[in-house]
CSV table of C-alpha atoms in Angstrom, one decimal:
chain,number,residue,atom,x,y,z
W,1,UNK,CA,25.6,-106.4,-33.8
W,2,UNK,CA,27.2,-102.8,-34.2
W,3,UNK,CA,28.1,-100.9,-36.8
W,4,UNK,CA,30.3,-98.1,-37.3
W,5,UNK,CA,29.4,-96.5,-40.6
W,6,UNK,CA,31.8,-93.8,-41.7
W,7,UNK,CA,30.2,-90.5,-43.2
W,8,UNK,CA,31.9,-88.8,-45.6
W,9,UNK,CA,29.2,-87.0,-47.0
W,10,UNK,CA,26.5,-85.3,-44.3
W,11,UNK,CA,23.0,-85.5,-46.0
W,12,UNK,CA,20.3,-83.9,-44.1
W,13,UNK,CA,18.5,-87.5,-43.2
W,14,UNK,CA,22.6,-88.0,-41.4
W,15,UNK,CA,22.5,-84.4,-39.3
W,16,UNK,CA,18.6,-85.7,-38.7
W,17,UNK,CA,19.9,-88.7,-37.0
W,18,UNK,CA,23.1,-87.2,-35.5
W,19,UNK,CA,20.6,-84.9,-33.9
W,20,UNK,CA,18.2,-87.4,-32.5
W,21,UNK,CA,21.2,-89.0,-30.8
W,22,UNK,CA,22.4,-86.1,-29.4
W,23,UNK,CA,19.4,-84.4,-28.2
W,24,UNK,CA,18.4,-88.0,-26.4
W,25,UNK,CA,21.8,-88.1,-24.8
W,26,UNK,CA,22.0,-84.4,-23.7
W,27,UNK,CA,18.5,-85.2,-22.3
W,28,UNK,CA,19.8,-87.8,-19.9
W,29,UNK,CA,23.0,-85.9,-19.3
W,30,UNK,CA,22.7,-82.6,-19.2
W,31,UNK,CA,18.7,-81.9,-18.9
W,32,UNK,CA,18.6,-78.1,-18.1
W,33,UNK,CA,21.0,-77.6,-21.1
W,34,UNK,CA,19.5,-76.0,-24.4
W,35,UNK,CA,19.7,-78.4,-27.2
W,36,UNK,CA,21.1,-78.0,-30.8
W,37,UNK,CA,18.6,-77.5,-33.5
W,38,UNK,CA,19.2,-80.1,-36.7
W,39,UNK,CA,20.4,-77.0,-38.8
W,40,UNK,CA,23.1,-76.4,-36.2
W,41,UNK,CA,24.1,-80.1,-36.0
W,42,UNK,CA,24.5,-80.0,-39.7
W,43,UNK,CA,26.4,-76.6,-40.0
W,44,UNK,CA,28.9,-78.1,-37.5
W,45,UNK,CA,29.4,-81.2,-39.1
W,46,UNK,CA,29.6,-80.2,-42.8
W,47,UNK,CA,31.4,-77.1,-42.4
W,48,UNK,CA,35.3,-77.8,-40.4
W,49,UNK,CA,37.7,-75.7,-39.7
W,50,UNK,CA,40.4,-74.4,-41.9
W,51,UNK,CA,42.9,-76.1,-39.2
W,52,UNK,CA,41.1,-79.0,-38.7
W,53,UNK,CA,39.4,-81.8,-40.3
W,54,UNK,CA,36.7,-84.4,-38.9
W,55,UNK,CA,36.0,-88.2,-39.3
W,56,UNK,CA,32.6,-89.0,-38.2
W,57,UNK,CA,30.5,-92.6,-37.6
W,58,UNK,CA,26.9,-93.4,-37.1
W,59,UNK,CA,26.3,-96.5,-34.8
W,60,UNK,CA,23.2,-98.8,-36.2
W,61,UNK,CA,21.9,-101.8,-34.6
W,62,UNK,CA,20.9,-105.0,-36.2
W,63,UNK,CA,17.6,-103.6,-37.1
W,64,UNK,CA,19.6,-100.0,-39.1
W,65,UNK,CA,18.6,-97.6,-36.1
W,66,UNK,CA,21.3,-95.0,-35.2
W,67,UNK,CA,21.7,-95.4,-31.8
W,68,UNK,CA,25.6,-94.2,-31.4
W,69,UNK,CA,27.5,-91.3,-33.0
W,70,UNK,CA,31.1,-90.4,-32.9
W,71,UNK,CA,33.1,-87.2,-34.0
W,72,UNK,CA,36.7,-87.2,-34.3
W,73,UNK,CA,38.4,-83.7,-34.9
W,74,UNK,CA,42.2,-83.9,-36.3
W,75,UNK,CA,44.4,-80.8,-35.5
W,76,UNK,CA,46.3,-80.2,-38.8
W,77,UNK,CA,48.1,-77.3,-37.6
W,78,UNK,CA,51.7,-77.7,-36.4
W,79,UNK,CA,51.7,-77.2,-32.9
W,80,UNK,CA,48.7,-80.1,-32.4
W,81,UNK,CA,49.8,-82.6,-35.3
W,82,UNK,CA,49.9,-85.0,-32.2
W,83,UNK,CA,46.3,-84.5,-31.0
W,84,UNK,CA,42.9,-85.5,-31.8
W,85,UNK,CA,39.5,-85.0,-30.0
W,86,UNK,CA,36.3,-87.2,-29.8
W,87,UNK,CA,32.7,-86.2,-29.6
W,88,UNK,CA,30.7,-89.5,-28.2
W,89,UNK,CA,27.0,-89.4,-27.5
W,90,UNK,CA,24.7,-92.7,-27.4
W,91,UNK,CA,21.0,-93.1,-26.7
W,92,UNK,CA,20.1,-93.5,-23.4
W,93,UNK,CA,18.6,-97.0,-23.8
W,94,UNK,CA,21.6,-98.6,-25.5
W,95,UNK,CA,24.3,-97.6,-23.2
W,96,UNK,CA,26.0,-100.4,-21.2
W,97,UNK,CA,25.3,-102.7,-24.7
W,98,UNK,CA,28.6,-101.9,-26.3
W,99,UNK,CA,27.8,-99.3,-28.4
W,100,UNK,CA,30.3,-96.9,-26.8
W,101,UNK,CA,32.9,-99.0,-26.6
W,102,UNK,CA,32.7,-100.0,-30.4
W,103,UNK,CA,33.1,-96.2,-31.4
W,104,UNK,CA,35.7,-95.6,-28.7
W,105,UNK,CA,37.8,-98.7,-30.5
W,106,UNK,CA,36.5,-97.0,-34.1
W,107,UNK,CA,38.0,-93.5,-33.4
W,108,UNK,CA,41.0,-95.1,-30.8
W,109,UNK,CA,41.9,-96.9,-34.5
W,110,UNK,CA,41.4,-93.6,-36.9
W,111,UNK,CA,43.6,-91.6,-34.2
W,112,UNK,CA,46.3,-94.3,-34.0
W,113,UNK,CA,46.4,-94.7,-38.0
W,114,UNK,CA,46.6,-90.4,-38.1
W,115,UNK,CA,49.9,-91.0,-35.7
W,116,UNK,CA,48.2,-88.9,-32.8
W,117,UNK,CA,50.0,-89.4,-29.8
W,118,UNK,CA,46.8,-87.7,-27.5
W,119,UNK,CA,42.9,-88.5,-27.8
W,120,UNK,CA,41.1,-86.0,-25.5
W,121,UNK,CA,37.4,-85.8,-24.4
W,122,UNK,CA,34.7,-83.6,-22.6
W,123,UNK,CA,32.6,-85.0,-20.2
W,124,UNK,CA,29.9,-83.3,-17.9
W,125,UNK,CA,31.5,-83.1,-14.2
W,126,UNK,CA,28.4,-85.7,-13.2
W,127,UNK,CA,27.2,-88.5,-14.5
W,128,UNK,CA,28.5,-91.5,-16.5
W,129,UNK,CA,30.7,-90.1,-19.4
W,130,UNK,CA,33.8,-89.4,-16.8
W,131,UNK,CA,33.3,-92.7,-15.4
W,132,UNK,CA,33.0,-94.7,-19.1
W,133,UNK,CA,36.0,-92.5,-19.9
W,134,UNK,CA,38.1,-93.8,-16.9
W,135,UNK,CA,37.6,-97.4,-17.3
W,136,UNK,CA,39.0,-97.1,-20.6
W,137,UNK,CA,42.5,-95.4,-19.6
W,138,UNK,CA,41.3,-92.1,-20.0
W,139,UNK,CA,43.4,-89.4,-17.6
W,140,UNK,CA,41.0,-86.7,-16.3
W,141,UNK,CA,43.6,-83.9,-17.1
W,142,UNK,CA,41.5,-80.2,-16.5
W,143,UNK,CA,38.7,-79.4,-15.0
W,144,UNK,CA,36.2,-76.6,-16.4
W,145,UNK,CA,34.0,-74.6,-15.0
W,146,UNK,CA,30.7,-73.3,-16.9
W,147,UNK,CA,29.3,-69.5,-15.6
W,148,UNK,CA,26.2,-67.9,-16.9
W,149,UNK,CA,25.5,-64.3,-17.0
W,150,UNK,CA,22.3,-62.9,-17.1
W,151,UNK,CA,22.8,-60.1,-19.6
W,152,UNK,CA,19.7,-57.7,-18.2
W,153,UNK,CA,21.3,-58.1,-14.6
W,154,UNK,CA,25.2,-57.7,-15.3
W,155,UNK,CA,26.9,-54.9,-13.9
W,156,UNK,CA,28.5,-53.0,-16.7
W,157,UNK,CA,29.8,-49.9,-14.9
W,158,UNK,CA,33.1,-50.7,-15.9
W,159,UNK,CA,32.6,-50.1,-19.3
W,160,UNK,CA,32.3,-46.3,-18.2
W,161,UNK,CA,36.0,-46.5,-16.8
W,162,UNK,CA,38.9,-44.2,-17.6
W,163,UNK,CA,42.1,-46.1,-19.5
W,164,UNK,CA,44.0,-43.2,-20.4
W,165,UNK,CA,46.1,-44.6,-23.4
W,166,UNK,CA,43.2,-47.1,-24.3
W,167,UNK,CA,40.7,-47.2,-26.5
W,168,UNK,CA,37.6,-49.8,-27.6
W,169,UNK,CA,37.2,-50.7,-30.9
W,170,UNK,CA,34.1,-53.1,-32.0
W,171,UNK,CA,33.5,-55.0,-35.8
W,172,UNK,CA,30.9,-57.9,-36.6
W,173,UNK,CA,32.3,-61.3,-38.5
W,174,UNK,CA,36.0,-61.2,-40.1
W,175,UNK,CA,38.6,-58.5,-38.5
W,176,UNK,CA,39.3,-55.5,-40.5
W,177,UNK,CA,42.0,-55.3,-42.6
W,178,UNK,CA,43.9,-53.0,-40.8
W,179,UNK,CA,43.8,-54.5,-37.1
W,180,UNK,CA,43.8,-58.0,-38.8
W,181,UNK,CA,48.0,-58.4,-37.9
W,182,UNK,CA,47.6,-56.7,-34.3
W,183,UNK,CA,44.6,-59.0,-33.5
W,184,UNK,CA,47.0,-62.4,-34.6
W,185,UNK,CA,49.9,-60.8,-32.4
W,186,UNK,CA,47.3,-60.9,-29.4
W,187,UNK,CA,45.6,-63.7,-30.1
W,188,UNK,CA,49.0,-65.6,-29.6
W,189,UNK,CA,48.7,-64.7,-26.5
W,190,UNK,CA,45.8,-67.3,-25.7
W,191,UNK,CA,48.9,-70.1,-25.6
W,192,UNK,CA,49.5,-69.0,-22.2
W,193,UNK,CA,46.3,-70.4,-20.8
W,194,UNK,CA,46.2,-72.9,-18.2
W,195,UNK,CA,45.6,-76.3,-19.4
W,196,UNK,CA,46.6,-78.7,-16.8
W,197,UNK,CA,48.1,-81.6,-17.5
W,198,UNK,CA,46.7,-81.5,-20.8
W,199,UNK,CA,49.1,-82.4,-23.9
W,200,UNK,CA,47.1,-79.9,-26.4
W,201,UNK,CA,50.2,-78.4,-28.1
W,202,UNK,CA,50.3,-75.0,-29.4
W,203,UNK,CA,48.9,-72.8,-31.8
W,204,UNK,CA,50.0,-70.3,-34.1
W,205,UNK,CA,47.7,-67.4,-35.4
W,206,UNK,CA,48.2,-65.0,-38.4
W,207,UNK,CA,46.1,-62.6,-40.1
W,208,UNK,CA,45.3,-65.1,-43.0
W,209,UNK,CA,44.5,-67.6,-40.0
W,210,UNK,CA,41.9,-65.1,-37.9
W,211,UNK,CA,40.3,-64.7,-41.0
W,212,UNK,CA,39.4,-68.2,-42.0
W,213,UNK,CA,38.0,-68.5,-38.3
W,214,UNK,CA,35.6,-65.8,-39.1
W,215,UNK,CA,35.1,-67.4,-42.2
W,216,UNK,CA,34.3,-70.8,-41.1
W,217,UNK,CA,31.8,-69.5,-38.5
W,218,UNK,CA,30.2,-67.1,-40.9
W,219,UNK,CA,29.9,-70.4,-43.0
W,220,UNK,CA,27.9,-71.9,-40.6
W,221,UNK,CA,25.4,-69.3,-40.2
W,222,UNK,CA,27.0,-67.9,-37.0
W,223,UNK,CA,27.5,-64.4,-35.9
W,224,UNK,CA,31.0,-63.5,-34.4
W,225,UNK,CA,31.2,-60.3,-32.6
W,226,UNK,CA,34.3,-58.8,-31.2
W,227,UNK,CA,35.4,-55.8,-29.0
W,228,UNK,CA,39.2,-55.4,-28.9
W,229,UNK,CA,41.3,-53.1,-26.7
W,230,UNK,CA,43.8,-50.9,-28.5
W,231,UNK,CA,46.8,-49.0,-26.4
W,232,UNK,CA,50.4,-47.7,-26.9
W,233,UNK,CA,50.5,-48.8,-31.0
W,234,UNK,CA,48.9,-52.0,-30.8
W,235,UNK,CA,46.0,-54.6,-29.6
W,236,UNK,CA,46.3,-55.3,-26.2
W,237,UNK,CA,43.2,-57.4,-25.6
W,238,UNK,CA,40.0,-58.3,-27.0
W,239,UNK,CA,36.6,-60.5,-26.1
W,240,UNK,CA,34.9,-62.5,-28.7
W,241,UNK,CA,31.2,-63.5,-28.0
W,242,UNK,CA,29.5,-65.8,-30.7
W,243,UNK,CA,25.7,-66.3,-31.3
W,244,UNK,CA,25.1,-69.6,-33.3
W,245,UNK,CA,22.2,-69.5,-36.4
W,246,UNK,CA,18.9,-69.6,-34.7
W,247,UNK,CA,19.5,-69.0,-31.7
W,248,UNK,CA,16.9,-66.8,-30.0
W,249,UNK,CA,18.3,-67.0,-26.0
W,250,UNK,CA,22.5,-67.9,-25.2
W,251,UNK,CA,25.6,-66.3,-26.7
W,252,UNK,CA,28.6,-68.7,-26.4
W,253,UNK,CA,31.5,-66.5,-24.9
W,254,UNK,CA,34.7,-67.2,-26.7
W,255,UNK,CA,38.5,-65.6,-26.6
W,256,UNK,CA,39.0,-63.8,-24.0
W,257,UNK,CA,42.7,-62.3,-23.4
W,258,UNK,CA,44.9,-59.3,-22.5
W,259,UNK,CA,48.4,-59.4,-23.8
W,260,UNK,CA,51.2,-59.9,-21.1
W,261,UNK,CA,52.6,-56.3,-21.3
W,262,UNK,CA,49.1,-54.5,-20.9
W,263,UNK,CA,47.7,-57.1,-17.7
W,264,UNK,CA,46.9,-55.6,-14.2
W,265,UNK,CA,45.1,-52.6,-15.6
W,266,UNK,CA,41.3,-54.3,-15.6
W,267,UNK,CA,41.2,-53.8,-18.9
W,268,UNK,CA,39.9,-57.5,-19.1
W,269,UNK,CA,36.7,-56.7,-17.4
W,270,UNK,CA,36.6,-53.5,-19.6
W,271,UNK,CA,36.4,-54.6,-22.7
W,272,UNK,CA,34.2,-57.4,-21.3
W,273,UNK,CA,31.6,-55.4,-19.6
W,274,UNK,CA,31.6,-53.0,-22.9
W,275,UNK,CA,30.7,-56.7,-24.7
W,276,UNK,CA,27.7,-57.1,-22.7
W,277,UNK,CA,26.5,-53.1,-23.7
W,278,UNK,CA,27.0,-53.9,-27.0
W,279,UNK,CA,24.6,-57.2,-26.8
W,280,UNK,CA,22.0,-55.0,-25.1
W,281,UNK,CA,21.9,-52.8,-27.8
W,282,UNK,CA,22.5,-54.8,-30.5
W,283,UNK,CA,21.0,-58.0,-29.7
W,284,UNK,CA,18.0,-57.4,-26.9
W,285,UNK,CA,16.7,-61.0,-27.4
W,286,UNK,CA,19.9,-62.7,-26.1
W,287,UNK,CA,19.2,-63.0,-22.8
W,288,UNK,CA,22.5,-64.8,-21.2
W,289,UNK,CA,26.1,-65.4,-22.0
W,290,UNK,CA,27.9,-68.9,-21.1
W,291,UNK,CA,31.4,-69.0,-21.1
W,292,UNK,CA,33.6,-71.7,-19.5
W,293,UNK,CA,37.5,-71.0,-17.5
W,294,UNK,CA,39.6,-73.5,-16.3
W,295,UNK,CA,39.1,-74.1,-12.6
W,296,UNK,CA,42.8,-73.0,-12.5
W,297,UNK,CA,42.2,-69.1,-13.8
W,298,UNK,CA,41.0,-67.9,-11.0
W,299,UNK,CA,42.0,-64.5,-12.4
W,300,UNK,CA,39.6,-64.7,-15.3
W,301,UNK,CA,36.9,-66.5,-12.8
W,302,UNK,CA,37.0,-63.1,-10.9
W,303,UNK,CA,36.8,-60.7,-13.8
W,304,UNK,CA,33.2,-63.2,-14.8
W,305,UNK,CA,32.3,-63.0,-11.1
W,306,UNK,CA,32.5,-59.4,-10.8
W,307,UNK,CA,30.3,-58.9,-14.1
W,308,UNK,CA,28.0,-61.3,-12.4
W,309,UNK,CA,28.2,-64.7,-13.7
W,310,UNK,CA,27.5,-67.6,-11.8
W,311,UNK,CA,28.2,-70.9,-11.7
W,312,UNK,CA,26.3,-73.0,-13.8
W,313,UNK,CA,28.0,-76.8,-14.2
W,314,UNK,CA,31.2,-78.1,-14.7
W,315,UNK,CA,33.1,-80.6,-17.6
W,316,UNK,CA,36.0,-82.7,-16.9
W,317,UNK,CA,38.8,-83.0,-19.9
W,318,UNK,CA,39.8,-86.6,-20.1
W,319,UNK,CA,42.9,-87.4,-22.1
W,320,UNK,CA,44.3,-91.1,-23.5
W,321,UNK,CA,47.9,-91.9,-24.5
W,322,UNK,CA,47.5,-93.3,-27.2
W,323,UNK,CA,51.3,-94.1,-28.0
W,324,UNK,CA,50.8,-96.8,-24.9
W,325,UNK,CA,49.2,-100.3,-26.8
């Protein structure tokens, strides 16, 4: 006997539980990968996005144990009014005993009654997840791979490189005032990513917008750090690099992008290799960056490689139609 109890609330005895889940099922899955402290479990599921909003379930057993949990993130922006994305994770010794599929029919349900047309999932490139995705109509749609970067060991010459016209600009949490509009016009620029055959919409950033992302991550207890790129009376790129609260060893790479009219002069690897500088000097306990590119940009795969990442793992986007009965 499963049950799928909604949370609506997340009381630290939930994010406790949530945790123990996880960190069992990143255990069996993912066992060289750094797991989430409780305080970050509960930071992420207590504090949403000002474009989002999340319905989550704990899985108990006859006897009240958690052994499931299950995440569903609704896009409420209107490019991706269509999508939703799960988050699935059950304990190792109650997989194959219906616990996944009763939170796959929970969250297939919330989508369906949210009219989302697309349910999307992650899972590692090996292992079970892909597999329990398949069986259950799930289209594997993009293919990711993860790189790490040891930060003592990358080469960060560029960041000495002449880019006459160009210049670096760095700020800590929410985007000045002043660059707030420029860094929205850039960060627009994202929507020409590769995606596959993923159905995952678009999205449509402001100033008002880049500041509630810095706001929800600041929120959390993260620290958002961002070097931008500015040229010929506006932004023409930027990197973002995140460090989540507590952590003592990974930064989590996020945007990277050069706007169309300034690509082909490196400036990519520029403003990235000036990134990893900065972390030296600003944060000499992080000891490695992971970021993650679509298998298909192979332009931004060589820019990584040439700072010296490697490759590290891979995920698999799944996707379910979820207009098909």
């Amino acid at each position: 006997m499963i049950n799928a109890i909604p949370l609506t609330q997340v009381s630290t005895e939930d994010a406790t539980a949530w945790h123990a889940v996880v960190s069992a099922s990143l255990a069996a899955d993912l066992p060289e990968e750094p797991r989430p402290t409780v305080e970050q479990i509960h930071a992420q599921l207590s504090v949403t996005g000002r474009h989002n909003r999340r319905l989550l379930w704990l899985a108990t057993d006859a006897d009240g144990a958690v052994v499931g949990v299950a995440g569903l993130r609704l896009f409420t922006s209107s490019g991706q009014l269509h999508l939703a994305e799960l988050e699935l994770h059950v304990t190792p010794d109650r997989r194959r005993s219906g616990v996944g599929s009763h939170l796959l029919a929970t969250a297939v349900r919330a989508a369906r009654d949210e009219e989302r047309r697309s349910l999307v999932a992650a899972a590692p490139g090996e292992g079970p997840t892909g597999a329990f995705c398949a069986a259950r109509g799930f289209r594997r749609v993009l293919a990711f791979d993860h790189l790490l970067l040891d930060v003592a060991d990358a080469d960060v010459a560029e960041a000495e490189a002449e880019h006459p016209g160009y210049e670096l600009v760095s700020w800590t949490g929410t985007v000045p005032d002043e660059l707030a509009e420029a860094f929205a016009s850039v960060k627009n620029a994202m929507n020409d990513m590769p995606m596959g055959d993923m159905d995952y919409g678009s999205q449509t950033w402001t100033a008002d917008r880049v500041r509630a992302m810095a706001e929800v991550l600041a929120d959390r207890g993260d620290l958002l750090l961002t070097t931008a790129v500015l040229g010929k009376g506006e932004m023409a790129g930027y990197t973002e690099i995140v460090i989540r609260s507590g952590e003592t060893q990974r930064a989590l790479q996020y945007d990277t992008v050069v706007a169309p009219a300034h690509r082909g002069h490196q400036l990519g690897l520029w403003v990235k290799a000036e990134m990893v500088r900065r972390l030296r000097a600003e944060h000499p306990g992080i000891e490695e960056i992971e970021t993650d590119n679509a298998q298909e940009n192979t332009h931004m795969i060589a820019v990584n490689r040439r700072l010296g990442f490697r490759f590290h793992r891979s995920t698999h986007e799944y996707q379910l139609d979820l207009s098909a009965e």
